[in-house]
Short mmCIF file of C-alpha atoms and ligand atoms in Angstrom, two decimals:
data_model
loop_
_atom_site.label_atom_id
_atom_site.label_comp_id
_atom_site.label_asym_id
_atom_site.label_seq_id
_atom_site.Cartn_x
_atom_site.Cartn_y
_atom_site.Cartn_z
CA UNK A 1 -230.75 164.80 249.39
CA UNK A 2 -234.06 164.12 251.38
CA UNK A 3 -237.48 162.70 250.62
CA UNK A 4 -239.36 165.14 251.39
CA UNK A 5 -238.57 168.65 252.36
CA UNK A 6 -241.73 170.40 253.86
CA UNK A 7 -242.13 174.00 254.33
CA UNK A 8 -243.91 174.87 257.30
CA UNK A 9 -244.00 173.61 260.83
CA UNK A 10 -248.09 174.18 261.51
CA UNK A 11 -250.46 171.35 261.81
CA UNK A 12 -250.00 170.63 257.95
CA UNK A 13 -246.26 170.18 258.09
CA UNK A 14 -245.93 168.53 260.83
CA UNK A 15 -248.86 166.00 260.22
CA UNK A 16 -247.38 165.23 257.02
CA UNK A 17 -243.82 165.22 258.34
CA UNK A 18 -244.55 162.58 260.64
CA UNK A 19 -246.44 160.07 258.69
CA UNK A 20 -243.50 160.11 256.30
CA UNK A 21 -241.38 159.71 259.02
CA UNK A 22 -242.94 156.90 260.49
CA UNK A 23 -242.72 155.15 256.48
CA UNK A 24 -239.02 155.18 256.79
CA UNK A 25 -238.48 158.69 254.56
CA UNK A 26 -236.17 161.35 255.39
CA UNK A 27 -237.75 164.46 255.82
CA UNK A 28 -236.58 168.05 256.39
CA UNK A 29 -239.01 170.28 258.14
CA UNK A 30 -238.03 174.31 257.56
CA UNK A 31 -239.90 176.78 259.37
CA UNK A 32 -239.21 180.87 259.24
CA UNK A 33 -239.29 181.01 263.11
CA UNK A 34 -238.15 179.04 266.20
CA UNK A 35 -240.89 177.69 268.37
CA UNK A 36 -242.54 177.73 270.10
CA UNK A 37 -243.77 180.29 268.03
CA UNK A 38 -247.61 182.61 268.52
CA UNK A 39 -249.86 181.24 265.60
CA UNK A 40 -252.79 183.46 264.77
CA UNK A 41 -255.65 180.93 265.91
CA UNK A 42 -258.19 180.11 268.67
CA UNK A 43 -257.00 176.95 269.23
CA UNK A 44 -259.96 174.87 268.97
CA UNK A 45 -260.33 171.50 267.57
CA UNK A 46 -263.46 169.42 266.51
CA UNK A 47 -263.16 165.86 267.52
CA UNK A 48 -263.03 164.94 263.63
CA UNK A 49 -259.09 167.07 264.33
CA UNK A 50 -258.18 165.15 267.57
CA UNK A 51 -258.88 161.58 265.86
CA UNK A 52 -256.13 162.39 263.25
CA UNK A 53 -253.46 163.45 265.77
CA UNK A 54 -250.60 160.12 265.64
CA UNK A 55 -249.53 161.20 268.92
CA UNK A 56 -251.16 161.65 272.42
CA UNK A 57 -251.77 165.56 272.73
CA UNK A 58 -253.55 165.73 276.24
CA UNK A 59 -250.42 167.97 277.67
CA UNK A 60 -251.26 170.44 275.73
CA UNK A 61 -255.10 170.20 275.74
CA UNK A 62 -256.37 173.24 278.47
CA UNK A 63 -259.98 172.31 278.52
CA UNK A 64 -262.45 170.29 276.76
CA UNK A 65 -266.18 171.77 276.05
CA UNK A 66 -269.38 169.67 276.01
CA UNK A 67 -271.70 172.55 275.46
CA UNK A 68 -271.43 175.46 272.94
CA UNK A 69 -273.19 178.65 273.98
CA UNK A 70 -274.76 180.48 270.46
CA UNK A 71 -276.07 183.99 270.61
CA UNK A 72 -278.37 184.97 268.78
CA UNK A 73 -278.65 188.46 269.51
CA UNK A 74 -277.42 190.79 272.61
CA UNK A 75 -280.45 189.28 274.77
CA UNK A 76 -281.09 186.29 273.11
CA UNK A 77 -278.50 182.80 273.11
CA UNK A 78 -279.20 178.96 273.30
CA UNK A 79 -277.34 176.42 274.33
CA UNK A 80 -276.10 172.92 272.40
CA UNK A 81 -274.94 170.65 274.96
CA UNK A 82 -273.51 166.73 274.28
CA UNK A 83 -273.00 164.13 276.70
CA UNK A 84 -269.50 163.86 274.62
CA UNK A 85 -266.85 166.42 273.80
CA UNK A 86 -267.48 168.70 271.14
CA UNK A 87 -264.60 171.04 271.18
CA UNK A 88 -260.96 170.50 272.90
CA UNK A 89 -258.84 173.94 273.17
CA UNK A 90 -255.12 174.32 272.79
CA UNK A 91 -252.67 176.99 272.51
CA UNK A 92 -251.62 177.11 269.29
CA UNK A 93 -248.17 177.66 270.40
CA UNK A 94 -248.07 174.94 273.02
CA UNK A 95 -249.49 172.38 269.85
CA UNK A 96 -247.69 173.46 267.06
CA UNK A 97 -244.14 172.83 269.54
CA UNK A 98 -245.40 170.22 270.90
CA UNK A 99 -246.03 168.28 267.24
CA UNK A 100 -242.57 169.58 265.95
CA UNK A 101 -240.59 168.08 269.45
CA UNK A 102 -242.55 164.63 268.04
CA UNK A 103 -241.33 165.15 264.35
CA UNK A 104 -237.63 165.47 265.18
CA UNK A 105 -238.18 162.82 268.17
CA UNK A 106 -239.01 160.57 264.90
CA UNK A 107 -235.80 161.50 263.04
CA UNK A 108 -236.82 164.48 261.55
CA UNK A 109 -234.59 167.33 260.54
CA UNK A 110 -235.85 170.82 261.45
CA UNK A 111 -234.20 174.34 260.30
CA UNK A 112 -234.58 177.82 260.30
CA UNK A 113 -234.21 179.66 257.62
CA UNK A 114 -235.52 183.22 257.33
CA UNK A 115 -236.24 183.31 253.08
CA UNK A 116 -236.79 181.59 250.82
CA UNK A 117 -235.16 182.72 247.12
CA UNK A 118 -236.15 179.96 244.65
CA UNK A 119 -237.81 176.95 243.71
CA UNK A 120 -236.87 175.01 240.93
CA UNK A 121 -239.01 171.49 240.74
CA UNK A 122 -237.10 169.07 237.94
CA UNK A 123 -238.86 165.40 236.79
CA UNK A 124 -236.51 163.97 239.59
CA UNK A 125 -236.89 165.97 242.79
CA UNK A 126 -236.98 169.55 244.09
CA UNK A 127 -234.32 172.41 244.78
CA UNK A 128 -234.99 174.62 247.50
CA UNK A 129 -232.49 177.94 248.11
CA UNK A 130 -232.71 179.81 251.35
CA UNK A 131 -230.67 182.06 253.01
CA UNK A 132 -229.25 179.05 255.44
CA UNK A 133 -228.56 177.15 251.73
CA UNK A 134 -229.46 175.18 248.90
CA UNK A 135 -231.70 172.15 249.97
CA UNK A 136 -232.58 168.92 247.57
CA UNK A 137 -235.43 166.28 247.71
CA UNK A 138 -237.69 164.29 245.73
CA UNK A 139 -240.97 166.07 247.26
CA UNK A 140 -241.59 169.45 248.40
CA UNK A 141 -244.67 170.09 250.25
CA UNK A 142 -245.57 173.49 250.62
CA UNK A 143 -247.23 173.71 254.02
CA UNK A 144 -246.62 177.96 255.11
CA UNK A 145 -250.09 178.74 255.55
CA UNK A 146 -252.15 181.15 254.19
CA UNK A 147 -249.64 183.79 252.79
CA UNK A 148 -247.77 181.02 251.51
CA UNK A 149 -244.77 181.78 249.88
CA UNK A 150 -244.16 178.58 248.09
CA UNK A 151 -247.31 179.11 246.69
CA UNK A 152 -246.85 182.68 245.44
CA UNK A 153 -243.28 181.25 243.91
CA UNK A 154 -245.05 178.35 242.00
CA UNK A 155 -248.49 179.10 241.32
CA UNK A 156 -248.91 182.49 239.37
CA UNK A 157 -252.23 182.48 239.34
CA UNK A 158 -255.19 183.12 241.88
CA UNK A 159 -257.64 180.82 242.74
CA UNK A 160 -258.54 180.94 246.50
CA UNK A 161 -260.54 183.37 248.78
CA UNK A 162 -259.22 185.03 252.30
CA UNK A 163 -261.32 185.30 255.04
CA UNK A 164 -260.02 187.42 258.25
CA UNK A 165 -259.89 186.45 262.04
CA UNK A 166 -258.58 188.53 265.16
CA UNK A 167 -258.12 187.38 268.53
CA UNK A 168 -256.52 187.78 271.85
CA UNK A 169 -256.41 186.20 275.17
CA UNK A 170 -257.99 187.88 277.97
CA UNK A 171 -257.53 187.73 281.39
CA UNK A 172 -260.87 187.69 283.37
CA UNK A 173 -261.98 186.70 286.74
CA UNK A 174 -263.22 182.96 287.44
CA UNK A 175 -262.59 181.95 283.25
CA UNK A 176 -264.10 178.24 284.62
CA UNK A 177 -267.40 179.97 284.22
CA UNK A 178 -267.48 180.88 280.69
CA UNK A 179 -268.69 178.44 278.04
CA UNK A 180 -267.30 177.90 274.10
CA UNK A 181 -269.38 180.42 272.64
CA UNK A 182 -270.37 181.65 269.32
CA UNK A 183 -271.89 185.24 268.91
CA UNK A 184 -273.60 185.87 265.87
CA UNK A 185 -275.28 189.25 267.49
CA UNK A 186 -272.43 191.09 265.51
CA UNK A 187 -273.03 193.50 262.66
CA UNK A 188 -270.62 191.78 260.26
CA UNK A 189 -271.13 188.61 258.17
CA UNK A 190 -269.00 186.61 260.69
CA UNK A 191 -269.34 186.34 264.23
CA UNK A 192 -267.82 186.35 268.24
CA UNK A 193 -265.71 183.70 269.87
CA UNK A 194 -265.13 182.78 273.71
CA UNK A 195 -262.88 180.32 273.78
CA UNK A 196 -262.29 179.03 277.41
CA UNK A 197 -258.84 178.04 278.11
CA UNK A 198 -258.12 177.33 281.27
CA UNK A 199 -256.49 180.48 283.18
CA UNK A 200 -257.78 182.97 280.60
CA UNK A 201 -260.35 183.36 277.47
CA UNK A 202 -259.84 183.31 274.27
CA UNK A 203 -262.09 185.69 271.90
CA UNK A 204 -262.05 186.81 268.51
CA UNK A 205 -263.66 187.92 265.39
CA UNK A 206 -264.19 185.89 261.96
CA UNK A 207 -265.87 187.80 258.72
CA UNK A 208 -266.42 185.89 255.68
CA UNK A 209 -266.03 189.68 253.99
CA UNK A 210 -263.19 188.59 251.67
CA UNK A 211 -262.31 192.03 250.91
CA UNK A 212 -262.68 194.07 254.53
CA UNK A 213 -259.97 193.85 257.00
CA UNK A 214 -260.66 193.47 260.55
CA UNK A 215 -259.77 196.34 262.79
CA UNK A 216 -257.96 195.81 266.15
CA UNK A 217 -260.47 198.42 267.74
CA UNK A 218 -263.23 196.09 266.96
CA UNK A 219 -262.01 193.14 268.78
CA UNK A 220 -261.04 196.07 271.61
CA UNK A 221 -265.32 197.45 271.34
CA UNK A 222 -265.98 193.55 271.73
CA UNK A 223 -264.27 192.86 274.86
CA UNK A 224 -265.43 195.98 276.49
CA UNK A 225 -268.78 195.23 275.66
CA UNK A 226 -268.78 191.82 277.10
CA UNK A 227 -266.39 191.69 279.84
CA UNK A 228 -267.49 195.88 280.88
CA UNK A 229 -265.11 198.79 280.13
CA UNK A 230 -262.54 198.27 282.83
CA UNK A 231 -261.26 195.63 281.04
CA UNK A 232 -259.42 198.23 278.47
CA UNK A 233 -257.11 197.29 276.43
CA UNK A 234 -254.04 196.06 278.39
CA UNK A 235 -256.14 192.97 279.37
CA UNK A 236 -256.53 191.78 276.26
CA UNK A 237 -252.82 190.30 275.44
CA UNK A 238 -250.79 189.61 271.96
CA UNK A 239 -253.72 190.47 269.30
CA UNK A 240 -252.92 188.29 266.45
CA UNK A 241 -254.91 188.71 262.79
CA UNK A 242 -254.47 186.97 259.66
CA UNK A 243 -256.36 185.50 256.88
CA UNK A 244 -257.59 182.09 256.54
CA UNK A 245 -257.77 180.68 252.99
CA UNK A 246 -260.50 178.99 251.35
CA UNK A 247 -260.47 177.81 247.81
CA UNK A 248 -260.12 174.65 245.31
CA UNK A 249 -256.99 173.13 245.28
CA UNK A 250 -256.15 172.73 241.58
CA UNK A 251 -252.70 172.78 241.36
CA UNK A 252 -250.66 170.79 239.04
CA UNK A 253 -246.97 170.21 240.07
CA UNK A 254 -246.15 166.49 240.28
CA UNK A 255 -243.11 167.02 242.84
CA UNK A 256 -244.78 170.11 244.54
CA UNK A 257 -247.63 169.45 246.64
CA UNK A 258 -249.48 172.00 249.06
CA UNK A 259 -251.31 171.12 251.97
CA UNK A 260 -253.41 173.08 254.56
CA UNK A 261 -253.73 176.71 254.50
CA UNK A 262 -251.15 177.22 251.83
CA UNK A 263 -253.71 175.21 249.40
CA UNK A 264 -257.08 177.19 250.72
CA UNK A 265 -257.89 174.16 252.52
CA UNK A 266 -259.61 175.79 255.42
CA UNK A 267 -263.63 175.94 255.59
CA UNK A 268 -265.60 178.98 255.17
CA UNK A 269 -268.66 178.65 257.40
CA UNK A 270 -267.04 179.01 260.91
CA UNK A 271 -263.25 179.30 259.78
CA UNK A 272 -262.02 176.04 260.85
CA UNK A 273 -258.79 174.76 259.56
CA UNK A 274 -257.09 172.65 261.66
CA UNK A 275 -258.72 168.99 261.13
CA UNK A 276 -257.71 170.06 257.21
CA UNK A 277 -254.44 171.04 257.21
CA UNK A 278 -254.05 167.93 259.16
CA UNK A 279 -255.88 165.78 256.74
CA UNK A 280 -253.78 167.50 253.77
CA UNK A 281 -251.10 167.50 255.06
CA UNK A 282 -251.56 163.16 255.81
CA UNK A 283 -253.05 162.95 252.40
CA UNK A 284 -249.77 164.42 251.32
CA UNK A 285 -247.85 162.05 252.90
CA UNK A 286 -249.43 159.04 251.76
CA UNK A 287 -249.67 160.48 247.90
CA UNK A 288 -245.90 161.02 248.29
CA UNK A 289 -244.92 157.19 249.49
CA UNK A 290 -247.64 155.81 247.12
CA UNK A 291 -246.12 157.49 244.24
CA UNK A 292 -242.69 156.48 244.72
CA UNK A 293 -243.66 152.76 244.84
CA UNK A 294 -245.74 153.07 242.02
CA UNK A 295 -244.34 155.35 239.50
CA UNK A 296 -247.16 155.11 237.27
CA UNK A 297 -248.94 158.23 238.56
CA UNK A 298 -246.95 161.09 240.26
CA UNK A 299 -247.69 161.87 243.59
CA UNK A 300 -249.76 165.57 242.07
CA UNK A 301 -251.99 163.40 240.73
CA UNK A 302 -252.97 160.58 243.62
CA UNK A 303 -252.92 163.42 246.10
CA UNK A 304 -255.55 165.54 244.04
CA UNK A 305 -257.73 162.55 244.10
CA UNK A 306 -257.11 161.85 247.76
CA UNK A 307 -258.40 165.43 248.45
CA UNK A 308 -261.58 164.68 246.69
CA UNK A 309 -263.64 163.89 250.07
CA UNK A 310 -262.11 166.98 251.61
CA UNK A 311 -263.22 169.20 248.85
CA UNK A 312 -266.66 168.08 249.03
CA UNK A 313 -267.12 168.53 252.38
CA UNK A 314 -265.27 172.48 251.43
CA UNK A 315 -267.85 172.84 249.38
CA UNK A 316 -270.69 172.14 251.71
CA UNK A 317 -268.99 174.89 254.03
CA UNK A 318 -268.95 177.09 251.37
CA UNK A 319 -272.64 176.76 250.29
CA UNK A 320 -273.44 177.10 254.19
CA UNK A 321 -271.50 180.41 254.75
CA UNK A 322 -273.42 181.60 251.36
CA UNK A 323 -277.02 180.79 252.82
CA UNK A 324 -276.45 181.06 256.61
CA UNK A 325 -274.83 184.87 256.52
CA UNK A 326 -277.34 185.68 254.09
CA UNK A 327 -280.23 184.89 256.26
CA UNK A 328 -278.48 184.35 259.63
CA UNK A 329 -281.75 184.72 261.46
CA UNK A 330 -283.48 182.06 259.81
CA UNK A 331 -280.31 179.59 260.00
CA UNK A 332 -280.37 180.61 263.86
CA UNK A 333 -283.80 179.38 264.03
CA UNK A 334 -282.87 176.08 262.07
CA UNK A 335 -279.77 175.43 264.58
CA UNK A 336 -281.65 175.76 267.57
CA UNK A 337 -284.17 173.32 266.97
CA UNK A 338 -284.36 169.72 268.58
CA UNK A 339 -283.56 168.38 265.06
CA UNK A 340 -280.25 170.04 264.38
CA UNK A 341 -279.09 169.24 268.21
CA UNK A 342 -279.51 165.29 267.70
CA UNK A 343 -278.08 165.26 264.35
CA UNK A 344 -275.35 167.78 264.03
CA UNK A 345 -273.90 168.05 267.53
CA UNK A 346 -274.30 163.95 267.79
CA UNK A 347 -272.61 163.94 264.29
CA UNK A 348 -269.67 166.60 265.84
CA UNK A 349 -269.17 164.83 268.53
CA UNK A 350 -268.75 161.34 267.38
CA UNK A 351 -265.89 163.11 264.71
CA UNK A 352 -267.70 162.77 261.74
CA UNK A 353 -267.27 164.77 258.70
CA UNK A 354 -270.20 167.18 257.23
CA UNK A 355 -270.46 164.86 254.13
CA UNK A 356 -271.29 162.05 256.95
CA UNK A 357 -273.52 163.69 259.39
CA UNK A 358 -275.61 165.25 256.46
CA UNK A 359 -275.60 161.99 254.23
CA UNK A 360 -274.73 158.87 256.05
C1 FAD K 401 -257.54 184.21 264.35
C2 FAD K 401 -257.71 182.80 263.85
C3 FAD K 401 -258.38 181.87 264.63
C4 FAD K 401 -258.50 180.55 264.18
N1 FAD K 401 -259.11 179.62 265.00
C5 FAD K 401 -259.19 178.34 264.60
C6 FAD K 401 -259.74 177.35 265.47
O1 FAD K 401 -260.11 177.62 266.62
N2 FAD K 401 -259.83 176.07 265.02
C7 FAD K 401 -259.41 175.71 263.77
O2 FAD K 401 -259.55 174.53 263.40
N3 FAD K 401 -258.87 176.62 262.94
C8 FAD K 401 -258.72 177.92 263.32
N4 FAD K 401 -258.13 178.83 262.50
C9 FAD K 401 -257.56 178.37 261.23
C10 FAD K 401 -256.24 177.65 261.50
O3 FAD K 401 -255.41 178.46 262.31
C11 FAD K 401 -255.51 177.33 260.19
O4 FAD K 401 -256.39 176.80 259.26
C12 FAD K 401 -254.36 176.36 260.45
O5 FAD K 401 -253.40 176.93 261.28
C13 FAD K 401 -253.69 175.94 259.14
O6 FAD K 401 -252.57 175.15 259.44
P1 FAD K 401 -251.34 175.10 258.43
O7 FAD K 401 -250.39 174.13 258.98
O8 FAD K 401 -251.83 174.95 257.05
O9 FAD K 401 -250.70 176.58 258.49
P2 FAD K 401 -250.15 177.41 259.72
O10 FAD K 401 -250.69 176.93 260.99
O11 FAD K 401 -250.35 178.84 259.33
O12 FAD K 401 -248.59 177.08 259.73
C14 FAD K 401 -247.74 177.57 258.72
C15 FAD K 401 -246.31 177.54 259.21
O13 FAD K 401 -245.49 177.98 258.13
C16 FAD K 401 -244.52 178.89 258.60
N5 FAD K 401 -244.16 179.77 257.50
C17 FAD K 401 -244.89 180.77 256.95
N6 FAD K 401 -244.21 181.35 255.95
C18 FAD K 401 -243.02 180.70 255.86
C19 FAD K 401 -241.89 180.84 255.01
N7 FAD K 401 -241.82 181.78 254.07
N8 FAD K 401 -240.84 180.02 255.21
C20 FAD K 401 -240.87 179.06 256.16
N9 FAD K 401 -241.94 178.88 256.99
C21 FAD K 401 -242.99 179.69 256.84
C22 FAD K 401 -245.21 179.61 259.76
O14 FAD K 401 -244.25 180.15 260.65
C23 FAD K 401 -246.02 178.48 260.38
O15 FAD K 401 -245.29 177.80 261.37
C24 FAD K 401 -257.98 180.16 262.92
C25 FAD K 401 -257.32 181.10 262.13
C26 FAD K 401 -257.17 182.43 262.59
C27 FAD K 401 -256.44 183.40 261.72
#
């Protein structure tokens, strides 16, 4: 019997994982997959995501950004620049192994197992059968990302959103010279990414269009059209696509908590998801140890209230992606004045939350 048994190795897992860890708690971490694994992402994180880390993650850190290039159209782009870093870019696959090798550094049990068959959450812990075994614990925290399985087993119903993003490294000449970059000259509610990372770019697409699926020849048409048609297709290397959930965590098990993706804690405006499922996923961990000190309230309950500053600041995304891809030229204007530069990019830099830069 563990403490906790998390499903999920991502930044949500293994953030929780090791905070529960660190408590004394003995944790089982199960993942589908052996990593280092390829995770669907761009790999960047805000500063607000690099304060959470509990561990020093500058290996695996390929370059950090202190301007972001925005485009406003094909001719027309400004750029944000900071005297501080704004953006630090990983490989999602170099992180996520990375975190894990620190989890089961800390004591931390990690397995492999391939399904899962059932779920069955009592009023004293949680019973989890795969197809390596039958695993018990008090907690459970689902943390499988967006097409979360634990979810789909123990929530019936609905309640978040799934926005798409594509991407794919691409090997280009001299990839010191390009900038972070943001390209809203794009057709589709959603824009571009250049990611710099070191030997190679990263770029992508990200639509807020909940119910149209990105196409592989679209992210192909981008890279042609920015990097010229030689490029073709066998530069760009391992296209990866999947959704990213957005939604309001409402769920109600008291031994069955979700964190990150899995709960449709990821924003909507730009698609970041990291600094959440890391937040969760901590949040998680510290709902779980509170509650089994004080069993007055069950661990559902304090975490739902610990999530309350994170689902403000969701919300703010939310209303953001609503107004700004409605009237993205107008929103352009309003992030490329003086105003937005000292407050928002000041605000990024220094790792505060929206809620903080807009009201504090
Ligand atoms: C193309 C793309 C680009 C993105 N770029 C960025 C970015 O630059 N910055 C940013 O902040 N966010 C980005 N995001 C969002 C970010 O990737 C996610 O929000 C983040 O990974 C969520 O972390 P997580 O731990 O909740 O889930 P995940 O990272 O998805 O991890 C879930 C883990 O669960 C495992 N798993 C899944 N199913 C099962 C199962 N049945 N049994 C056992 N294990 C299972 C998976 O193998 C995986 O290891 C991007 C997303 C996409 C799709």
């Amino acid at each position: 019997m563990f403490d906790v048994a998390i499903i999920g190795a991502g930044p949500a897992g293994t953030a929780a994982a090791f905070d529960l860890l660190t408590a004394g708690a003995s944790v089982l971490i199960i993942d589908k997959v052996a990593f280092p694994r390829k995770k669907a992402c761009a790999g960047g994180i805000t500063p607000k995501g690099i304060q959470l880390f509990q561990y020093d993650i500058s290996s695996v850190i390929r370059r950090v950004c202190r301007s972001v290039k925005i485009r406003k159209t094909n001719k027309q782009s400004f750029l944000i620049q900071s005297d501080n870093i704004l953006c630090y870019m990983t490989k999602r696959e170099d992180l996520d192994a990375f975190s894990l090798n620190e989890v089961i550094k800390k004591g931390g049990q990690f397995k492999i197992a391939k399904k899962i068959h059932q779920i069955h959450e009592t009023s004293t812990g949680v019973q989890i059968v795969t197809d390596i075994g039958s695993f018990k614990a008090s907690y459970l925290i689902g943390a499988d990302g967006a097409n979360s399985r634990v979810r789909r087993m123990v929530i019936k119903k609905r309640m978040w959103q799934q926005q798409w993003a594509l991407e794919a490294d691409v090997l280009v000449d001299h990839p010191e010279q390009y900038k972070m970059e943001f390209d809203f000259s794009g057709k589709h509610k959603g824009y571009h990414w250049i990611f710099p990372k070191g030997d190679h770019v990263n770029i992508g697409i990200y639509s807020i269009e909940t119910r149209k699926k990105l196409r592989t020849q679209q992210l192909f048409e981008y890279a042609n059209h920015r990097f010229g048609t030689q490029m073709g297709t066998q530069s760009l290397r391992a296209i990866k696509g999947y959704p990213i959930c957005t939604g309001r965590y409402s769920f109600e098990n008291k031994r069955i908590l979700f964190a990150g993706d899995a709960a449709g804690l990821a924003e909507r405006l730009l698609g970041e998801g990291i600094y959440f499922a890391i937040k969760s996923g901590q949040d998680a961990a510290k709902a779980i140890l509170e509650a089994s000190k004080n069993r007055l309230e069950s661990a559902g309950i304090i975490y739902h209230r610990k999530l309350k500053t994170m689902q403000r600041d969701l919300s703010i995304y939310n209303l953001g992606a609503h107004w700004f891809y409605r009237f993205p030229n107008l929103s352009l204007k309003m992030v490329s004045s003086s105003f937005f530069h000292w407050r928002f990019a000041r605000g990024y830099a220094a790792g505060k939350t929206i809620s903080r830069i807009l009201f504090k």
